[in-house]
Amino acid sequence: MTDKMNPDEFDALKGGPVPAARDAARERALAAGMAAFAAQQQKKTVPTKGGALGARLRSIITSLKGNSIMDLRYPLGTAAVALLLLPLGYQLYSTTALTPGGTSPTTTVAAKPAAPEKADDTSALVDKATEAEVVPAEQASVAPVAPEADAVASAAAVLAEPAPSTLPVAPSPAGSVVVSRGVIAPQMAQESMVAGKMMAGTPAPSVMAAPMDGLSGDSFARFEEQRLKVAAEEPVSTFSIDVDTASYSYVRRALEDGYVPEPDAVRIEEMVNYFPYDYPAATGADAPFKPTMAVFPTPWNPKTELLQIGIKGYVPPADGVHKPSNLVFLIDTSGSMDEADKLPLLKRAFGLLVDQLGDEDTVSIVAYAGSAGVVLEPTKAAQKARILGALDDLSAGGSTAGAEGIELAYRLADEARVADGTNRVILATDGDFNVGIDDPEKLKDFIAAKRQSGVTLSVLGFGRGNLDDATMQALAQNGNGNASYISSFREAQKVLVAELGGTLDMIAKDVKIQIEFNPAVVSEYRLIGYETRMLNREDFNNDAVDAGDVGAGTTVTALYEITPVGAGGALVDPLRYGTEPAGAAPASAGEIGFLKMRYKLPGSDVSQLIEAPVTPDLVYGDIADVGDDMRFAAAVAAFGQKLKGSVYGGDMSWSDIAALAQSAKGTDEGGYRAEFIALVKTAGLLKPDGTQDKAVDCATDSCPEN
Amino acid sequence: MGLTAAGAGEAGEALTRALVVRAQNGDAEAFGELLAAHYDRIYRTAWKWCGNRSDAEDVAQDVCVKLGSVIAQFDGRSAFSSWVFRITLNMVRDMQRAGKRRGRHVDAYAELAPDSQRAEQEDGLEHAALWAAVRRLPEQQRDAVLLVYAEEMSHAAAAEIMGIREATVSFHVHQARKTLRGLL
């Protein structure tokens, strides 16, 4: 750039002295600006004189004379491009599965295969455009009887023949199937012909409303809400338990900051599981938990009932031998961590954790990103001062890629490995997973492989604006650990002090729950939450499939909304109960369902089974009769559904939810429930009743008739 | 990653954007904040182009008035600061053209601008010649040189503000160098 002859001739211009403006001048200028602004605002509010539409009356002749060229805002090139692209765009749009306006459940109506997709010369594009216009005209003749035409086979035929003439009796090379649909809207037919070509029978995904929150930089895995299922068709529901609580902390933080969190940030099961419940604990480490169940009326829907399943992990006796822990803190020290609610909070949080450790436990610290490397070699917790000093010395800054941060952490974990205790890496970050393995898949594999060797991983999320919730969850799930979101010191206390046992001391792993509903009693059911934890039915008995883990004293709650036969109107005739081998035991009529849980003890790779029937004596007629825990969980679920804009949430108002939670407050030792009630009220202010946006468009026929 | 720098800059940008939107919706307070935040920058730019305080203050005031009446037209296609920059340069040009007509010439031939600071006189003398020479360049060349050197912008950023192509900016700077060889 710089002339070689005079290297810095102009450089002298840099940073030349500029005398400051006089204050008087500055004030005068600002005042003048404000005055102009006010005048402009004034002008805006006073309507212009002249035509009613605000435009000045003008001769139309000037515009016809072509003088408007002066005002040509859209250049001709743009216009030409628009003319070319719009028809093409329309065609592409209408031939993809994203088209709104109804998914067709039977996609066998291949009225006219979209043959030109295959042709690749430019003339095909013209064909395509004309075809788009032709299609609606064809529909009238197709409508009454639409023979199924094999898309690929008839493609050539359609190309060869002039389209309209072939239609009344479209050729059906294969055995023709009569589809009984009265009227086929043009768009649906177009859509179905493509759908048929892509994968017959696959319903196109429904179009969701755009997430409302574009403000934060946090990212969440997308998921669709659990659908209502018909017990006669799919009597078995299988999922992995989820002990994470990150979603609730995140939602609370967002609401407290005055934002309504985006729907994908609201995972109802994590919100429900955030709160401690007083379920009866199991008696011994051999059967580390037992289920507590109850069925009671749904607060938001008078026609349905809630089936609640609660489990509480076994708490090893406190006076027993302390299991040694070997912890490696893997701490993000990138520049973005330099905020009050990130690194400083993290230091205090880990300080709390260190205070909880016994003298024989070891702690190591590895920093990544920024000042990378081993900060503290494995050190016995007896030397608390040294550990806390090392924590204090951490500082955020710089942007060095902290290569092999994670490998370093696992190497230290291996070095200090304890044979019969917890070996865990605790990753603390605000969303920057630049730990040395760039590919998220490889990172997951790495963590999963280390899990096999006995070192687990927990993830603590900090701050807002950069949080990568999806990765957090994925890593913690692969590492058999938990993902928590630390929004405040109070939260740090909850996760790292009050629930330390649950965080560190795993008592059962790969816990899966499977429920078989009795179609004679339950016509429809819906699992609330756990969208990201669903398992296939066959995964239940497959010990290789990873699932959630339960720590000491952890409570896990699952809620099903069930529609009893006769109450909401069964859609399908019930099957004869007892055809499934597992539920056969007494085949007692009136049993609502059958619960099965599989888990592995920490050291074992073979799963154990717990079974329990859901019997009618668990049913309560009135929600007021059930315990506080049950009612509170129902209130949290209602809150989550309302916050998400769920289609199943009913019309329960915020104050109803608050009242329900209030009635279930109980002793509320940690004050969490009181905080929840306050949060419901905040949400009511931010998203007043009546403005609830429906997440799913009920115009589609995929909407439930409940 | 450079998260700190980017984060701070982005935060400032976001704040400015928010203020602009509020001002466009008629929030006088937001507009006041915007002006206060940008006044110094406007003034400094004006000073560099005009070379004396009173003209720079006049220009800055005109820019403030202008902003008050046209803020609604800012469409967010470029950064707000670049937009303000363009307005400032246009104001400078308008004023200097008007000034020429009125015969009131900027102290272009003074060896030292009258209100340059005493302490830097020695240094200033040498610089003042360069500044004066640069200000006497044809408008486009002057703008290019001042944007690239005095404002320390990249050629691309200067091009955006001047509304010309990057290569043209480089050309103007090159031309300016050739012209100045005669002047200095």
PDB file of N, CA, C and O in Angstrom, chain A residues 171-204:
ATOM      1  N   PRO A 171     -51.983 -43.401 -16.276  1.00  0.00           N
ATOM      2  CA  PRO A 171     -51.515 -44.793 -16.351  1.00  0.00           C
ATOM      3  C   PRO A 171     -51.066 -45.266 -14.980  1.00  0.00           C
ATOM      4  O   PRO A 171     -50.449 -44.539 -14.230  1.00  0.00           O
ATOM      5  N   SER A 172     -51.400 -46.462 -14.655  1.00  0.00           N
ATOM      6  CA  SER A 172     -50.933 -47.016 -13.389  1.00  0.00           C
ATOM      7  C   SER A 172     -50.202 -48.302 -13.679  1.00  0.00           C
ATOM      8  O   SER A 172     -50.791 -49.348 -13.814  1.00  0.00           O
ATOM      9  N   PRO A 173     -48.892 -48.205 -13.780  1.00  0.00           N
ATOM     10  CA  PRO A 173     -48.096 -49.377 -14.164  1.00  0.00           C
ATOM     11  C   PRO A 173     -48.208 -50.470 -13.102  1.00  0.00           C
ATOM     12  O   PRO A 173     -48.378 -51.635 -13.423  1.00  0.00           O
ATOM     13  N   ALA A 174     -48.122 -50.079 -11.863  1.00  0.00           N
ATOM     14  CA  ALA A 174     -48.222 -51.089 -10.813  1.00  0.00           C
ATOM     15  C   ALA A 174     -49.702 -51.287 -10.487  1.00  0.00           C
ATOM     16  O   ALA A 174     -50.558 -50.611 -11.038  1.00  0.00           O
ATOM     17  N   GLY A 175     -49.968 -52.193  -9.613  1.00  0.00           N
ATOM     18  CA  GLY A 175     -51.344 -52.402  -9.185  1.00  0.00           C
ATOM     19  C   GLY A 175     -51.894 -51.109  -8.614  1.00  0.00           C
ATOM     20  O   GLY A 175     -51.321 -50.545  -7.718  1.00  0.00           O
ATOM     21  N   SER A 176     -52.987 -50.653  -9.142  1.00  0.00           N
ATOM     22  CA  SER A 176     -53.428 -49.327  -8.726  1.00  0.00           C
ATOM     23  C   SER A 176     -54.172 -49.399  -7.406  1.00  0.00           C
ATOM     24  O   SER A 176     -54.932 -50.324  -7.140  1.00  0.00           O
ATOM     25  N   VAL A 177     -53.930 -48.416  -6.588  1.00  0.00           N
ATOM     26  CA  VAL A 177     -54.557 -48.357  -5.286  1.00  0.00           C
ATOM     27  C   VAL A 177     -55.502 -47.170  -5.279  1.00  0.00           C
ATOM     28  O   VAL A 177     -55.118 -46.068  -5.630  1.00  0.00           O
ATOM     29  N   VAL A 178     -56.703 -47.389  -4.938  1.00  0.00           N
ATOM     30  CA  VAL A 178     -57.645 -46.283  -4.912  1.00  0.00           C
ATOM     31  C   VAL A 178     -57.492 -45.541  -3.592  1.00  0.00           C
ATOM     32  O   VAL A 178     -57.545 -46.135  -2.526  1.00  0.00           O
ATOM     33  N   VAL A 179     -57.254 -44.277  -3.712  1.00  0.00           N
ATOM     34  CA  VAL A 179     -57.099 -43.485  -2.503  1.00  0.00           C
ATOM     35  C   VAL A 179     -58.371 -42.696  -2.292  1.00  0.00           C
ATOM     36  O   VAL A 179     -58.805 -41.948  -3.154  1.00  0.00           O
ATOM     37  N   SER A 180     -58.970 -42.889  -1.170  1.00  0.00           N
ATOM     38  CA  SER A 180     -60.242 -42.234  -0.938  1.00  0.00           C
ATOM     39  C   SER A 180     -60.042 -40.875  -0.301  1.00  0.00           C
ATOM     40  O   SER A 180     -60.143 -40.696   0.896  1.00  0.00           O
ATOM     41  N   ARG A 181     -59.717 -39.960  -1.134  1.00  0.00           N
ATOM     42  CA  ARG A 181     -59.646 -38.589  -0.630  1.00  0.00           C
ATOM     43  C   ARG A 181     -60.589 -37.771  -1.466  1.00  0.00           C
ATOM     44  O   ARG A 181     -60.549 -37.821  -2.687  1.00  0.00           O
ATOM     45  N   GLY A 182     -61.409 -37.029  -0.837  1.00  0.00           N
ATOM     46  CA  GLY A 182     -62.422 -36.284  -1.564  1.00  0.00           C
ATOM     47  C   GLY A 182     -61.799 -35.274  -2.507  1.00  0.00           C
ATOM     48  O   GLY A 182     -61.861 -35.411  -3.722  1.00  0.00           O
ATOM     49  N   VAL A 183     -61.202 -34.306  -1.948  1.00  0.00           N
ATOM     50  CA  VAL A 183     -60.634 -33.236  -2.748  1.00  0.00           C
ATOM     51  C   VAL A 183     -59.162 -33.140  -2.428  1.00  0.00           C
ATOM     52  O   VAL A 183     -58.760 -33.249  -1.291  1.00  0.00           O
ATOM     53  N   ILE A 184     -58.398 -32.986  -3.453  1.00  0.00           N
ATOM     54  CA  ILE A 184     -56.976 -32.800  -3.210  1.00  0.00           C
ATOM     55  C   ILE A 184     -56.608 -31.391  -3.583  1.00  0.00           C
ATOM     56  O   ILE A 184     -56.733 -30.977  -4.725  1.00  0.00           O
ATOM     57  N   ALA A 185     -56.211 -30.646  -2.593  1.00  0.00           N
ATOM     58  CA  ALA A 185     -55.805 -29.273  -2.880  1.00  0.00           C
ATOM     59  C   ALA A 185     -54.573 -29.301  -3.748  1.00  0.00           C
ATOM     60  O   ALA A 185     -53.742 -30.191  -3.612  1.00  0.00           O
ATOM     61  N   PRO A 186     -54.456 -28.333  -4.657  1.00  0.00           N
ATOM     62  CA  PRO A 186     -53.320 -28.356  -5.581  1.00  0.00           C
ATOM     63  C   PRO A 186     -51.998 -28.487  -4.856  1.00  0.00           C
ATOM     64  O   PRO A 186     -51.163 -29.292  -5.221  1.00  0.00           O
ATOM     65  N   GLN A 187     -51.863 -27.710  -3.810  1.00  0.00           N
ATOM     66  CA  GLN A 187     -50.571 -27.719  -3.143  1.00  0.00           C
ATOM     67  C   GLN A 187     -50.270 -29.068  -2.524  1.00  0.00           C
ATOM     68  O   GLN A 187     -49.147 -29.550  -2.569  1.00  0.00           O
ATOM     69  N   MET A 188     -51.285 -29.681  -1.978  1.00  0.00           N
ATOM     70  CA  MET A 188     -51.063 -30.961  -1.325  1.00  0.00           C
ATOM     71  C   MET A 188     -50.663 -32.013  -2.335  1.00  0.00           C
ATOM     72  O   MET A 188     -49.805 -32.840  -2.076  1.00  0.00           O
ATOM     73  N   ALA A 189     -51.294 -31.935  -3.482  1.00  0.00           N
ATOM     74  CA  ALA A 189     -50.965 -32.932  -4.490  1.00  0.00           C
ATOM     75  C   ALA A 189     -49.534 -32.753  -4.957  1.00  0.00           C
ATOM     76  O   ALA A 189     -48.786 -33.708  -5.103  1.00  0.00           O
ATOM     77  N   GLN A 190     -49.173 -31.508  -5.146  1.00  0.00           N
ATOM     78  CA  GLN A 190     -47.802 -31.242  -5.560  1.00  0.00           C
ATOM     79  C   GLN A 190     -46.837 -31.755  -4.534  1.00  0.00           C
ATOM     80  O   GLN A 190     -45.832 -32.367  -4.843  1.00  0.00           O
ATOM     81  N   GLU A 191     -47.192 -31.490  -3.320  1.00  0.00           N
ATOM     82  CA  GLU A 191     -46.316 -31.884  -2.244  1.00  0.00           C
ATOM     83  C   GLU A 191     -46.223 -33.398  -2.165  1.00  0.00           C
ATOM     84  O   GLU A 191     -45.166 -33.972  -2.026  1.00  0.00           O
ATOM     85  N   SER A 192     -47.382 -34.019  -2.301  1.00  0.00           N
ATOM     86  CA  SER A 192     -47.365 -35.453  -2.115  1.00  0.00           C
ATOM     87  C   SER A 192     -46.624 -36.139  -3.239  1.00  0.00           C
ATOM     88  O   SER A 192     -46.040 -37.180  -3.055  1.00  0.00           O
ATOM     89  N   MET A 193     -46.621 -35.514  -4.409  1.00  0.00           N
ATOM     90  CA  MET A 193     -45.912 -36.209  -5.471  1.00  0.00           C
ATOM     91  C   MET A 193     -44.421 -36.194  -5.198  1.00  0.00           C
ATOM     92  O   MET A 193     -43.723 -37.138  -5.496  1.00  0.00           O
ATOM     93  N   VAL A 194     -43.964 -35.126  -4.584  1.00  0.00           N
ATOM     94  CA  VAL A 194     -42.548 -35.105  -4.258  1.00  0.00           C
ATOM     95  C   VAL A 194     -42.280 -36.007  -3.071  1.00  0.00           C
ATOM     96  O   VAL A 194     -41.338 -36.780  -3.060  1.00  0.00           O
ATOM     97  N   ALA A 195     -43.164 -35.901  -2.100  1.00  0.00           N
ATOM     98  CA  ALA A 195     -42.978 -36.751  -0.925  1.00  0.00           C
ATOM     99  C   ALA A 195     -42.966 -38.205  -1.347  1.00  0.00           C
ATOM    100  O   ALA A 195     -42.165 -38.999  -0.874  1.00  0.00           O
ATOM    101  N   GLY A 196     -43.855 -38.518  -2.268  1.00  0.00           N
ATOM    102  CA  GLY A 196     -43.907 -39.887  -2.739  1.00  0.00           C
ATOM    103  C   GLY A 196     -42.610 -40.282  -3.397  1.00  0.00           C
ATOM    104  O   GLY A 196     -42.155 -41.410  -3.281  1.00  0.00           O
ATOM    105  N   LYS A 197     -42.023 -39.334  -4.070  1.00  0.00           N
ATOM    106  CA  LYS A 197     -40.786 -39.635  -4.748  1.00  0.00           C
ATOM    107  C   LYS A 197     -39.668 -39.800  -3.744  1.00  0.00           C
ATOM    108  O   LYS A 197     -38.795 -40.640  -3.896  1.00  0.00           O
ATOM    109  N   MET A 198     -39.684 -38.988  -2.730  1.00  0.00           N
ATOM    110  CA  MET A 198     -38.598 -39.049  -1.763  1.00  0.00           C
ATOM    111  C   MET A 198     -38.706 -40.287  -0.895  1.00  0.00           C
ATOM    112  O   MET A 198     -37.804 -41.100  -0.830  1.00  0.00           O
ATOM    113  N   MET A 199     -39.800 -40.453  -0.258  1.00  0.00           N
ATOM    114  CA  MET A 199     -39.962 -41.587   0.650  1.00  0.00           C
ATOM    115  C   MET A 199     -41.442 -41.704   0.956  1.00  0.00           C
ATOM    116  O   MET A 199     -41.967 -40.950   1.762  1.00  0.00           O
ATOM    117  N   ALA A 200     -42.066 -42.615   0.295  1.00  0.00           N
ATOM    118  CA  ALA A 200     -43.501 -42.727   0.471  1.00  0.00           C
ATOM    119  C   ALA A 200     -43.819 -43.033   1.920  1.00  0.00           C
ATOM    120  O   ALA A 200     -43.159 -43.838   2.564  1.00  0.00           O
ATOM    121  N   GLY A 201     -44.811 -42.372   2.421  1.00  0.00           N
ATOM    122  CA  GLY A 201     -45.271 -42.692   3.765  1.00  0.00           C
ATOM    123  C   GLY A 201     -44.629 -41.874   4.853  1.00  0.00           C
ATOM    124  O   GLY A 201     -45.036 -41.931   5.988  1.00  0.00           O
ATOM    125  N   THR A 202     -43.610 -41.110   4.516  1.00  0.00           N
ATOM    126  CA  THR A 202     -43.004 -40.302   5.549  1.00  0.00           C
ATOM    127  C   THR A 202     -43.731 -38.978   5.634  1.00  0.00           C
ATOM    128  O   THR A 202     -43.731 -38.220   4.685  1.00  0.00           O
ATOM    129  N   PRO A 203     -44.347 -38.684   6.725  1.00  0.00           N
ATOM    130  CA  PRO A 203     -45.012 -37.386   6.823  1.00  0.00           C
ATOM    131  C   PRO A 203     -43.972 -36.279   6.871  1.00  0.00           C
ATOM    132  O   PRO A 203     -42.931 -36.435   7.501  1.00  0.00           O
ATOM    133  N   ALA A 204     -44.256 -35.238   6.152  1.00  0.00           N
ATOM    134  CA  ALA A 204     -43.309 -34.135   6.141  1.00  0.00           C
ATOM    135  C   ALA A 204     -43.286 -33.488   7.521  1.00  0.00           C
ATOM    136  O   ALA A 204     -44.299 -33.431   8.189  1.00  0.00           O
TER     137      ALA A 204
END
